[in-house]
PDB file of C-alpha atoms in Angstrom:
ATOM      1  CA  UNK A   1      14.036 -39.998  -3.449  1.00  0.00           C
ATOM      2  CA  UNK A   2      11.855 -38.290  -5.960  1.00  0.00           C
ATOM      3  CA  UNK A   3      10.586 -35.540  -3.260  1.00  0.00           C
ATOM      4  CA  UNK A   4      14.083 -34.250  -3.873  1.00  0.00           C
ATOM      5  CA  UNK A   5      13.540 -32.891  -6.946  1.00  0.00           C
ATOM      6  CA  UNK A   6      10.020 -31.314  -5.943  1.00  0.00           C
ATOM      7  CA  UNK A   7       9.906 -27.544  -6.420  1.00  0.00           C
ATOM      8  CA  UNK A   8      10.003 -25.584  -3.207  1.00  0.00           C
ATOM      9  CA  UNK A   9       6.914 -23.776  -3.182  1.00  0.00           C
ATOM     10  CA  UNK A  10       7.414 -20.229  -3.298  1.00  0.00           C
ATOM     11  CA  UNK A  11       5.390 -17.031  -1.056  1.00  0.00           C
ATOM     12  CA  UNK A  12       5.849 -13.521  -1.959  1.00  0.00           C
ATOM     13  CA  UNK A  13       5.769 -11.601   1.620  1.00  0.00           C
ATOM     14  CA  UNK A  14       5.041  -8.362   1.193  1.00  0.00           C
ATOM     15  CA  UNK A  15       6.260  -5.682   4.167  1.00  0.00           C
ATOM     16  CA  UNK A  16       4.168  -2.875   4.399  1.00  0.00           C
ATOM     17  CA  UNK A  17       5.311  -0.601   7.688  1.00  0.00           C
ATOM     18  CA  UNK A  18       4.852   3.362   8.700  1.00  0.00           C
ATOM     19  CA  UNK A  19       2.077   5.862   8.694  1.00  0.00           C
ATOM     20  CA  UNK A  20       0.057   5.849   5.232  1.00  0.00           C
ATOM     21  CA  UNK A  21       0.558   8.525   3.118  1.00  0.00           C
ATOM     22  CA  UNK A  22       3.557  10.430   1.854  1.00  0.00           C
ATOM     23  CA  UNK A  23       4.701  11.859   4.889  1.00  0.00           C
ATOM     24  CA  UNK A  24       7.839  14.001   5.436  1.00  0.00           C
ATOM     25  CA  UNK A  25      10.318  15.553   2.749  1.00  0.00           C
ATOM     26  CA  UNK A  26      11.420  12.432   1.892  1.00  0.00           C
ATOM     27  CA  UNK A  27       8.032  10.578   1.396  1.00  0.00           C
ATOM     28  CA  UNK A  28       9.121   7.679   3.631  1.00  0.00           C
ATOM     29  CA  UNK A  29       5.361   6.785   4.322  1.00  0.00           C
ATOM     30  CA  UNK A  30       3.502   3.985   2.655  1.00  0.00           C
ATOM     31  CA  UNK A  31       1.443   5.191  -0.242  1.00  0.00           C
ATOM     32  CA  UNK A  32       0.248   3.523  -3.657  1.00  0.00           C
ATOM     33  CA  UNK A  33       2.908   4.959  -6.055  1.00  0.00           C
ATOM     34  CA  UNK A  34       5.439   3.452  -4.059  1.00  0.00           C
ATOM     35  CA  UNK A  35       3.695  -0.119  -3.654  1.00  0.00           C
ATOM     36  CA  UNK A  36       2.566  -0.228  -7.418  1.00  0.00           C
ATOM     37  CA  UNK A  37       5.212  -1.985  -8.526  1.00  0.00           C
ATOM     38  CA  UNK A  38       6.311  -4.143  -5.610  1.00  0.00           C
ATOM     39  CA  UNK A  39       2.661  -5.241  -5.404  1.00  0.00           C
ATOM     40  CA  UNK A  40       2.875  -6.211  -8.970  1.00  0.00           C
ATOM     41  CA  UNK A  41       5.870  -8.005  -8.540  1.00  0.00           C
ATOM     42  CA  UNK A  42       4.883 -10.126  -5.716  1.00  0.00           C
ATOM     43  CA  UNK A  43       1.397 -11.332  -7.559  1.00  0.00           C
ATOM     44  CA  UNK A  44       3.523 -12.220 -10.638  1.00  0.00           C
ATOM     45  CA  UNK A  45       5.848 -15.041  -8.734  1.00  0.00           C
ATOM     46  CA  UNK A  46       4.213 -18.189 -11.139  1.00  0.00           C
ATOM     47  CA  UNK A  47       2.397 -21.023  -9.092  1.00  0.00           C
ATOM     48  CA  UNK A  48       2.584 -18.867  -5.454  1.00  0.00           C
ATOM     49  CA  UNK A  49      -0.524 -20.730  -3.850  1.00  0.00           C
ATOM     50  CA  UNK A  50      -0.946 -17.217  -2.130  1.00  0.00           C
ATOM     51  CA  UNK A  51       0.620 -13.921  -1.514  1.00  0.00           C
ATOM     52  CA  UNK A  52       1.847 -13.462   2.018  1.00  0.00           C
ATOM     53  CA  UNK A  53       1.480  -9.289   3.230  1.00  0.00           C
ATOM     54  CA  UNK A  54       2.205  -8.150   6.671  1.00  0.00           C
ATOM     55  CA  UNK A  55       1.486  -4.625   8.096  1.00  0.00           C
ATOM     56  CA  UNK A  56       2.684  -2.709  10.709  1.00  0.00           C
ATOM     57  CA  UNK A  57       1.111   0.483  10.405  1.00  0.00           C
ATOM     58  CA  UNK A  58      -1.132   3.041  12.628  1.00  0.00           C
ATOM     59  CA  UNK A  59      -2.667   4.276   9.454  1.00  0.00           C
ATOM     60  CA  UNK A  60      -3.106   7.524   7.778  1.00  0.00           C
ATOM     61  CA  UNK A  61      -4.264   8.946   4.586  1.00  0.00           C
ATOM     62  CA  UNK A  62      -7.816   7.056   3.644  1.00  0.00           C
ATOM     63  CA  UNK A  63      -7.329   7.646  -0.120  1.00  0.00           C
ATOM     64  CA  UNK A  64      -4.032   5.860  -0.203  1.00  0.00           C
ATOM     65  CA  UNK A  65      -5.553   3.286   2.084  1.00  0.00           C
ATOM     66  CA  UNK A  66      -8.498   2.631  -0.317  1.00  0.00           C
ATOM     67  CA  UNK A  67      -6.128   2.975  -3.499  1.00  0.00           C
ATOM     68  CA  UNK A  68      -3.868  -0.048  -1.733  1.00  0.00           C
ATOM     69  CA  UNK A  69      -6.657  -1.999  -1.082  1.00  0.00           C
ATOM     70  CA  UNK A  70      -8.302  -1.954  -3.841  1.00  0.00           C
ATOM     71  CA  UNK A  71      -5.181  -2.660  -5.867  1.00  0.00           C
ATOM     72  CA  UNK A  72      -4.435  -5.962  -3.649  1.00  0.00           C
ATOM     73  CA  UNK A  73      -7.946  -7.151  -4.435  1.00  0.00           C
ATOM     74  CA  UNK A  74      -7.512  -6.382  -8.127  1.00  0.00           C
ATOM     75  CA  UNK A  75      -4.242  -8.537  -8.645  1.00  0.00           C
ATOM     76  CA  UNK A  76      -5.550 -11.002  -6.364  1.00  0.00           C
ATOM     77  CA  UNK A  77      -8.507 -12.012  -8.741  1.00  0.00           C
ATOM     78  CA  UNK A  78      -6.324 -11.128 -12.087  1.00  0.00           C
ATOM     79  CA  UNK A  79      -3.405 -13.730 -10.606  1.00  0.00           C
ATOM     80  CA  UNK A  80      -6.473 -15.981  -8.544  1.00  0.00           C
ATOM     81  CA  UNK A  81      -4.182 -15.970  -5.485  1.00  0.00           C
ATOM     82  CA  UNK A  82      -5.051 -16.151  -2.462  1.00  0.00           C
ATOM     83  CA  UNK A  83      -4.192 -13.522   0.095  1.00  0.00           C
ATOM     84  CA  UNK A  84      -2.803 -13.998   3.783  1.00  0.00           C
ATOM     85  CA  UNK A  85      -2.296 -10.907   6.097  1.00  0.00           C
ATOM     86  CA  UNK A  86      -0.537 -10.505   8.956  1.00  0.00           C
ATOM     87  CA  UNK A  87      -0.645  -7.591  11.892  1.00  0.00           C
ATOM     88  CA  UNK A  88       2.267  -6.677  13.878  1.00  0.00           C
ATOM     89  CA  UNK A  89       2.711  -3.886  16.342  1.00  0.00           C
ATOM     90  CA  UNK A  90      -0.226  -2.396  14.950  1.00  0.00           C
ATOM     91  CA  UNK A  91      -3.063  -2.469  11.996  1.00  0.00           C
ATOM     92  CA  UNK A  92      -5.212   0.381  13.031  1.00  0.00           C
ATOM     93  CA  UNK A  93      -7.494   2.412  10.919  1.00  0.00           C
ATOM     94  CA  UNK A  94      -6.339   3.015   7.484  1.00  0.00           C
ATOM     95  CA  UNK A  95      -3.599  -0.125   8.191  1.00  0.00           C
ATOM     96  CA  UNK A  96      -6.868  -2.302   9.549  1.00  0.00           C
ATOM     97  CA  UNK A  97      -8.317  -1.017   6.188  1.00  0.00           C
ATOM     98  CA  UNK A  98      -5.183  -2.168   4.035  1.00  0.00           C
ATOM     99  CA  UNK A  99      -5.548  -5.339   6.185  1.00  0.00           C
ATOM    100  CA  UNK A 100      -8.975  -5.923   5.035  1.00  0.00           C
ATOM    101  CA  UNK A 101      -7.768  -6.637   1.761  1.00  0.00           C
ATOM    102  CA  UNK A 102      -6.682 -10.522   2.866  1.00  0.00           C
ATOM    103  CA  UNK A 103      -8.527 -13.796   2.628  1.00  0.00           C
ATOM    104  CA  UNK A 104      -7.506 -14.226   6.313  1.00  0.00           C
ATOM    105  CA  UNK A 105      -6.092 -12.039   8.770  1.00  0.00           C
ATOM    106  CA  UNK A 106      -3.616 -13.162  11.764  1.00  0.00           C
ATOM    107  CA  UNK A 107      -2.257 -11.069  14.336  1.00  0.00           C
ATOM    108  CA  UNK A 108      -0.240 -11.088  17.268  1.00  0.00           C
ATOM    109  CA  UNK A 109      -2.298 -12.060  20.635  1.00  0.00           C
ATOM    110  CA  UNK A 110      -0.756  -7.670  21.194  1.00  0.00           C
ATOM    111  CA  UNK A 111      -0.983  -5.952  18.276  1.00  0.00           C
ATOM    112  CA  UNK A 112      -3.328  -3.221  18.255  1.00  0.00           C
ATOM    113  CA  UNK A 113      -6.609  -4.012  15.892  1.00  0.00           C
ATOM    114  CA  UNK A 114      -9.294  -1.543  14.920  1.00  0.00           C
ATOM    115  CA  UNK A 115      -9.518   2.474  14.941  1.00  0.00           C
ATOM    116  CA  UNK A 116     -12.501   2.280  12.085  1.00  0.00           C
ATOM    117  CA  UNK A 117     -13.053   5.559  12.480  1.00  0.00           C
ATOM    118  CA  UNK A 118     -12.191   9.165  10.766  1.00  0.00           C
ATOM    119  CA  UNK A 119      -9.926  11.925  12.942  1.00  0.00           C
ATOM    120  CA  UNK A 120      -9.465  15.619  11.925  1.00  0.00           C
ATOM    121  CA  UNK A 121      -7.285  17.757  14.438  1.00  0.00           C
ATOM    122  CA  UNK A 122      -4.855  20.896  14.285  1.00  0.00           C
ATOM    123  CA  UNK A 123      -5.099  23.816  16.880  1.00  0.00           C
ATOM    124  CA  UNK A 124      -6.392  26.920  17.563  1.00  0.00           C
ATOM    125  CA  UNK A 125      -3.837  30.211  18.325  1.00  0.00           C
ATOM    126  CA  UNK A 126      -6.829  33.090  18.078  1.00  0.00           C
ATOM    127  CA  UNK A 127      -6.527  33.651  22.212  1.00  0.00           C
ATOM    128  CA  UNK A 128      -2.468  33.015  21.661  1.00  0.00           C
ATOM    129  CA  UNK A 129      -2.130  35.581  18.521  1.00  0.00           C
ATOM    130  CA  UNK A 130      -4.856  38.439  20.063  1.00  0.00           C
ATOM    131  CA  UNK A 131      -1.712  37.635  23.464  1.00  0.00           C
ATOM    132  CA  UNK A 132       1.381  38.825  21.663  1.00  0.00           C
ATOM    133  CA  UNK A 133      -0.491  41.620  19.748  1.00  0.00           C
ATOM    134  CA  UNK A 134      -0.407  39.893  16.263  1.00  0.00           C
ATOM    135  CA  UNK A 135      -3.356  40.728  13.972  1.00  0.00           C
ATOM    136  CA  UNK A 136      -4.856  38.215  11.454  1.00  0.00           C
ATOM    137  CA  UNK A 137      -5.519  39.080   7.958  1.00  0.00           C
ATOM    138  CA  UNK A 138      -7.213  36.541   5.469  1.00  0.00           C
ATOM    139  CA  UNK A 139      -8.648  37.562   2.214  1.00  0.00           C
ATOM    140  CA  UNK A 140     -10.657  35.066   0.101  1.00  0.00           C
ATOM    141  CA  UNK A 141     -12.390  34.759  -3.122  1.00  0.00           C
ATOM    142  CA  UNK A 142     -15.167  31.824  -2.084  1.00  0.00           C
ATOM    143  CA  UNK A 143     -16.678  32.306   1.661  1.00  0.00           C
ATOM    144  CA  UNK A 144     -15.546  29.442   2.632  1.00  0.00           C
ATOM    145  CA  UNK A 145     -11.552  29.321   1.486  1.00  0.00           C
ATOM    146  CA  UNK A 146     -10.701  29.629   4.616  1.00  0.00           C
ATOM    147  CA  UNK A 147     -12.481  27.028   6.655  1.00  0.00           C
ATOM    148  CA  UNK A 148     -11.135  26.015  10.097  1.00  0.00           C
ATOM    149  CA  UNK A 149      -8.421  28.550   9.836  1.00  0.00           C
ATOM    150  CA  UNK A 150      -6.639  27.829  13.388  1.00  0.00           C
ATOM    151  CA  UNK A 151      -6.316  31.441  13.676  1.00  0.00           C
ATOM    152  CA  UNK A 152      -9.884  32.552  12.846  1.00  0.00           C
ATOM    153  CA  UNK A 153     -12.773  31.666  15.727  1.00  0.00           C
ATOM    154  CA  UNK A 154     -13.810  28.403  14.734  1.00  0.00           C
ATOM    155  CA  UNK A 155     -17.429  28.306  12.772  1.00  0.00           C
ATOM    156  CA  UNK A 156     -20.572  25.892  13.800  1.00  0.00           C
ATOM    157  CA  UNK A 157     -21.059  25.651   9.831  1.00  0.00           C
ATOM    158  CA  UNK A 158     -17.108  24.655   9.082  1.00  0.00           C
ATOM    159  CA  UNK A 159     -17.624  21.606  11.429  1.00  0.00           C
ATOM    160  CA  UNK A 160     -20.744  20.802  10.573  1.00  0.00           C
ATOM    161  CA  UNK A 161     -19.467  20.668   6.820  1.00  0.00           C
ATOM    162  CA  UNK A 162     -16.527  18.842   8.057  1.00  0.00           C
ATOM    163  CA  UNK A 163     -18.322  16.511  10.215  1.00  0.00           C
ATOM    164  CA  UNK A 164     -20.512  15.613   7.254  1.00  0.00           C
ATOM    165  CA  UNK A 165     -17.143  14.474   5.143  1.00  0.00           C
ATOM    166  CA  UNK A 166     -15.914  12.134   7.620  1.00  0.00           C
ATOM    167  CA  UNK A 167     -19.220  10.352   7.984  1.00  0.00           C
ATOM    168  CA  UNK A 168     -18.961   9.567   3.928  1.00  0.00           C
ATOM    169  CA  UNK A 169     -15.056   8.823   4.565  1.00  0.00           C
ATOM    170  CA  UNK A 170     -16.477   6.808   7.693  1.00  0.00           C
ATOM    171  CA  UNK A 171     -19.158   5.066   5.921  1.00  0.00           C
ATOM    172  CA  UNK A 172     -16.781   4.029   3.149  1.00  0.00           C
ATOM    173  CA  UNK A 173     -14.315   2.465   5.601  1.00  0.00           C
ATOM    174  CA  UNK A 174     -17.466   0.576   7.233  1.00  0.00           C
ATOM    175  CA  UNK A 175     -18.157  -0.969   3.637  1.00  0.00           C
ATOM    176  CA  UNK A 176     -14.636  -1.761   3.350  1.00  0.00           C
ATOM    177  CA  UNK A 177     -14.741  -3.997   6.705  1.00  0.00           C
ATOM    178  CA  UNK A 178     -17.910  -5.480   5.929  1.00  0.00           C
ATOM    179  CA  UNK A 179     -17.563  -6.521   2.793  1.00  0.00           C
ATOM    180  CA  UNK A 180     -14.186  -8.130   3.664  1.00  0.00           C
ATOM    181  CA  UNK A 181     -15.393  -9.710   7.259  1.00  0.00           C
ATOM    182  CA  UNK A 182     -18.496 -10.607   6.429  1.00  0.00           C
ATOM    183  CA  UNK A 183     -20.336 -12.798   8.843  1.00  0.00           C
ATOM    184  CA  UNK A 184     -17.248 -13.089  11.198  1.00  0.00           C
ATOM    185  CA  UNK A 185     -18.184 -10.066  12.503  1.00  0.00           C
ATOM    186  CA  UNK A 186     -19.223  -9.916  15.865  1.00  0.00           C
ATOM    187  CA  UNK A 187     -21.454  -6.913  15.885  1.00  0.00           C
ATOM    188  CA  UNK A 188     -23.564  -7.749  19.064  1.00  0.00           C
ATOM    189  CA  UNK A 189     -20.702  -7.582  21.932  1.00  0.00           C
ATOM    190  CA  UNK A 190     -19.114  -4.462  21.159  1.00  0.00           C
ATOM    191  CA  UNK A 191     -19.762  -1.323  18.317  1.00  0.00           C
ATOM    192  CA  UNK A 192     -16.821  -2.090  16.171  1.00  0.00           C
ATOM    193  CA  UNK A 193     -17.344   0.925  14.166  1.00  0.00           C
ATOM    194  CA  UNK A 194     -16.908   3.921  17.089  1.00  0.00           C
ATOM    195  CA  UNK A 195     -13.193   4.157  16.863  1.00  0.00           C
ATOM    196  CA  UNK A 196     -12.192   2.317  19.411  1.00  0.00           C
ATOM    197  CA  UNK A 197      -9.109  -0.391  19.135  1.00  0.00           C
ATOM    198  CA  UNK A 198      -8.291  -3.544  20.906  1.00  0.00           C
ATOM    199  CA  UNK A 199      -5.325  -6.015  21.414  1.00  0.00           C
ATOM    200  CA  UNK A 200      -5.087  -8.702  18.797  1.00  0.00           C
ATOM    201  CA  UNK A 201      -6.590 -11.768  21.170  1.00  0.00           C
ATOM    202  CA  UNK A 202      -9.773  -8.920  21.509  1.00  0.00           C
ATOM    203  CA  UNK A 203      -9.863  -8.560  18.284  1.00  0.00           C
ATOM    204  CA  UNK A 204     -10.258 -12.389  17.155  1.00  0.00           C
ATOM    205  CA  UNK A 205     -13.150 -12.865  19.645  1.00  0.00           C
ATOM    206  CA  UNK A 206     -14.483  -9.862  17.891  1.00  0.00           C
ATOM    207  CA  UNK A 207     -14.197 -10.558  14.182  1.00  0.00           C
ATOM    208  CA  UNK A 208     -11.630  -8.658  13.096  1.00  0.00           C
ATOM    209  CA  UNK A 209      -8.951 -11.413  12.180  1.00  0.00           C
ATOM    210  CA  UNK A 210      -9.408 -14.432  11.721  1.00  0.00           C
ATOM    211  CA  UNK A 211      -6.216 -16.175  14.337  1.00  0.00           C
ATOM    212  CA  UNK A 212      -3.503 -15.479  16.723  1.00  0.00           C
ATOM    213  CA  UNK A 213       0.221 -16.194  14.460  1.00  0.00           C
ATOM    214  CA  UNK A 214       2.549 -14.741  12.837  1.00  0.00           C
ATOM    215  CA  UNK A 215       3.978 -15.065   9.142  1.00  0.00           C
ATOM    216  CA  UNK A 216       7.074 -17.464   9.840  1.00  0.00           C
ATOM    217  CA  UNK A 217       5.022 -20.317  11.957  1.00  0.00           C
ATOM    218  CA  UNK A 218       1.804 -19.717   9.786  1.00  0.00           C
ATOM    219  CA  UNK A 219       3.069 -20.060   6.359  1.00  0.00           C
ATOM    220  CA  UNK A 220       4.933 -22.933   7.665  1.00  0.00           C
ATOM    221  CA  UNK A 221       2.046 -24.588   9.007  1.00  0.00           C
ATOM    222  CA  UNK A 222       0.201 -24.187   5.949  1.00  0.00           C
ATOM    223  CA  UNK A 223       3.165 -24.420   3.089  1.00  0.00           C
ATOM    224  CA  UNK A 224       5.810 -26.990   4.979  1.00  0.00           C
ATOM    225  CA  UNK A 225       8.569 -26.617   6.613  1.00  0.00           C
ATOM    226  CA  UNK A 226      10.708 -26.661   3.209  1.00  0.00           C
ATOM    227  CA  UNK A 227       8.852 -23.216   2.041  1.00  0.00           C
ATOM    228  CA  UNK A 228      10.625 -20.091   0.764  1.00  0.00           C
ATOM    229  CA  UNK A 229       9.316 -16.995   1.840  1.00  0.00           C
ATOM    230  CA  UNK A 230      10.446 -14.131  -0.674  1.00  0.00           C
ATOM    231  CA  UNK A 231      10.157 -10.704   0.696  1.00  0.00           C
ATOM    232  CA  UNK A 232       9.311  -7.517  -1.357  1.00  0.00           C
ATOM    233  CA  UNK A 233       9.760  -4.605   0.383  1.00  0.00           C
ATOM    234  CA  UNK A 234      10.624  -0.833  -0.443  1.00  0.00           C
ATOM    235  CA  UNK A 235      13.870   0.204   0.260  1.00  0.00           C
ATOM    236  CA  UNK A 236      15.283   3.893   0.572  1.00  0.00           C
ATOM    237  CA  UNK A 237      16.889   5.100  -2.303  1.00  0.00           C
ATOM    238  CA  UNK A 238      20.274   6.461  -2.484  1.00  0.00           C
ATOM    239  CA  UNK A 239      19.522  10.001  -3.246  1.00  0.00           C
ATOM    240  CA  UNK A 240      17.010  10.264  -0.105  1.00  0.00           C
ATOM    241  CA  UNK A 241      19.395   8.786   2.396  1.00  0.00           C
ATOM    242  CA  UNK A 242      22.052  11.170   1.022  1.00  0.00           C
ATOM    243  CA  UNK A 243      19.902  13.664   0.900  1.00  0.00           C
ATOM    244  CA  UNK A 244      18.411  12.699   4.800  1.00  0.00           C
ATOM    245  CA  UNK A 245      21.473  12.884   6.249  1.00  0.00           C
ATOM    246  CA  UNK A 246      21.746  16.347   5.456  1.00  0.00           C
ATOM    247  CA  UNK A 247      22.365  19.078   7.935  1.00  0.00           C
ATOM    248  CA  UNK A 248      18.475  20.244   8.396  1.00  0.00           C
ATOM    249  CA  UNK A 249      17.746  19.013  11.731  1.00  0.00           C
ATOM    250  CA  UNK A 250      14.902  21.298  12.486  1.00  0.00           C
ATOM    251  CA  UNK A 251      13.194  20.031   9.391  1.00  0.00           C
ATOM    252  CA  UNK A 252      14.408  16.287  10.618  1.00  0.00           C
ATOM    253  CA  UNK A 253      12.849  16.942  13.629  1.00  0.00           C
ATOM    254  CA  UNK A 254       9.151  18.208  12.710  1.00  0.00           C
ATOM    255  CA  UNK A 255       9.091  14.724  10.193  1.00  0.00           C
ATOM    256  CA  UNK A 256       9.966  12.634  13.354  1.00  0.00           C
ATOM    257  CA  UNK A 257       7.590  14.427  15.465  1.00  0.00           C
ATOM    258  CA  UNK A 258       4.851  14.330  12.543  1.00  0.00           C
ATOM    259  CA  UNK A 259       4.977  10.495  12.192  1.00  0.00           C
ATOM    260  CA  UNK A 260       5.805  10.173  15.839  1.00  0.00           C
ATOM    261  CA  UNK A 261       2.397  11.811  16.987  1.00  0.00           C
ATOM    262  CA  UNK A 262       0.233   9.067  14.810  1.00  0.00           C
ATOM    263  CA  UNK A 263       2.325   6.137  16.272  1.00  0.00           C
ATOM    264  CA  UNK A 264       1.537   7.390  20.117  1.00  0.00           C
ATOM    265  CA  UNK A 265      -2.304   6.951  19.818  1.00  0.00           C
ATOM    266  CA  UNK A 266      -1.432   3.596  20.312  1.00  0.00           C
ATOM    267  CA  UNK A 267       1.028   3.738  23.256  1.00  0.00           C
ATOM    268  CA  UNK A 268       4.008   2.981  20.644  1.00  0.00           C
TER     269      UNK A 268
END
């Protein structure tokens, strides 16, 4: 009889899902100023045992990435919660990073795990511009203002200078994973640092989470079969679906196409 009256324990579940960073004109990606104060919420439900976060996200901007993080870790020491993550379609590179910021990390026997790695890439029209008879004009103050120009020859110092910035943004995600991971990782099969990704039953032979589940059955398992599971997510407001519904379909378009083109490295 007097389990009755027992509290229901309570898990904020965070949703985190898109590319990171603020991506189209309507900013619909995942970035820090739009978490802030969901975050906050969900570490300020009294006596959660943990805070629940799942991810679905191909990554993005690194800043953002790092400014999540850190800001998960921060309010998980403040609030002394615990944190439990959980990978859907995908957690790859700056969404493995956010991932990184949980206690334990579950995934999907398919999601996609991994992509620690840095990517720069845009084209070059110099043969396509010198074609239709189109002349190129840049004028600078500071040599190197206009560094990999894609209309300008490309030069062995601008990628050697770029090349340079992605190992520090590269070296910082490595710290990131190791410092989270720990001795889980399994460094001698595979080198988890070149890039590369792997499906979610890969990736818990290598390390990278911890088991196969998702949030439902795990929280269950963990909580009982009575727990509440209280999402936070962001939600659209009403002046950017007005305003996305608008007539600009070119411009509607190039933000599809934009987020599209990170989603298809991994075959979604």
């Amino acid at each position: 009889m007097l389990s009755f009256f027992k509290k229901k324990k309570i898990i904020p579940h965070i949703k985190l899902s898109g590319v990171i960073g603020n991506v189209g004109k309507f900013k619909q990606g995942i970035d820090f100023s739009g978490q802030e104060d969901i975050i906050l919420k969900a570490f300020s439900v009294k006596k959660a045992p943990c805070v629940a976060i799942t991810i679905n996200s191909p990554g993005g901007s690194p800043v953002q990435s790092h400014l999540i993080y850190n800001f998960i870790r921060e309010q998980a020491k403040k609030n002394k919660k615990k944190v439990i993550v959980f990978a859907e379609d995908v957690a790859a590179s700056g969404g493995y990073l956010i991932a990184c910021a949980g206690d334990e990390i579950y995934a999907n026997s398919s999601s996609i795990i991994g992509s620690i790695g840095v990517i720069y890439s845009s084209f070059g029209f110099t043969e396509l511009i010198k074609k239709i008879g189109v002349e190129r004009r840049v004028h600078t103050a500071g040599k190197n203002k206009s560094t990999l120009d894609p209309f300008l020859e490309e030069k062995k110092e601008d990628i050697e200078r770029l090349k340079n910035i992605q190992l520090d943004l590269h070296k910082d995600f490595i710290n990131v994973v190791e410092k989270s991971r720990g001795f889980k990782l399994k460094k001698s099969e595979v080198e988890l640092f070149s890039g590369e990704f792997w499906s979610g039953s890969k990736a818990k032979d290598l390390g990278l989470v911890d088991e196969i589940g998702d949030a439902n059955q795990i929280l269950r398992e963990k909580f009982g079969e009575d727990v509440v599971i209280k999402k936070f997510e962001k939600t659209k407001s009403w002046l950017s679906k007005k305003l996305s519904s608008s007539n600009d379909q070119l411009e509607k378009m190039t933000n599809i196409l934009e987020e599209k083109s990170v989603w298809q490295k991994y075959g979604l």
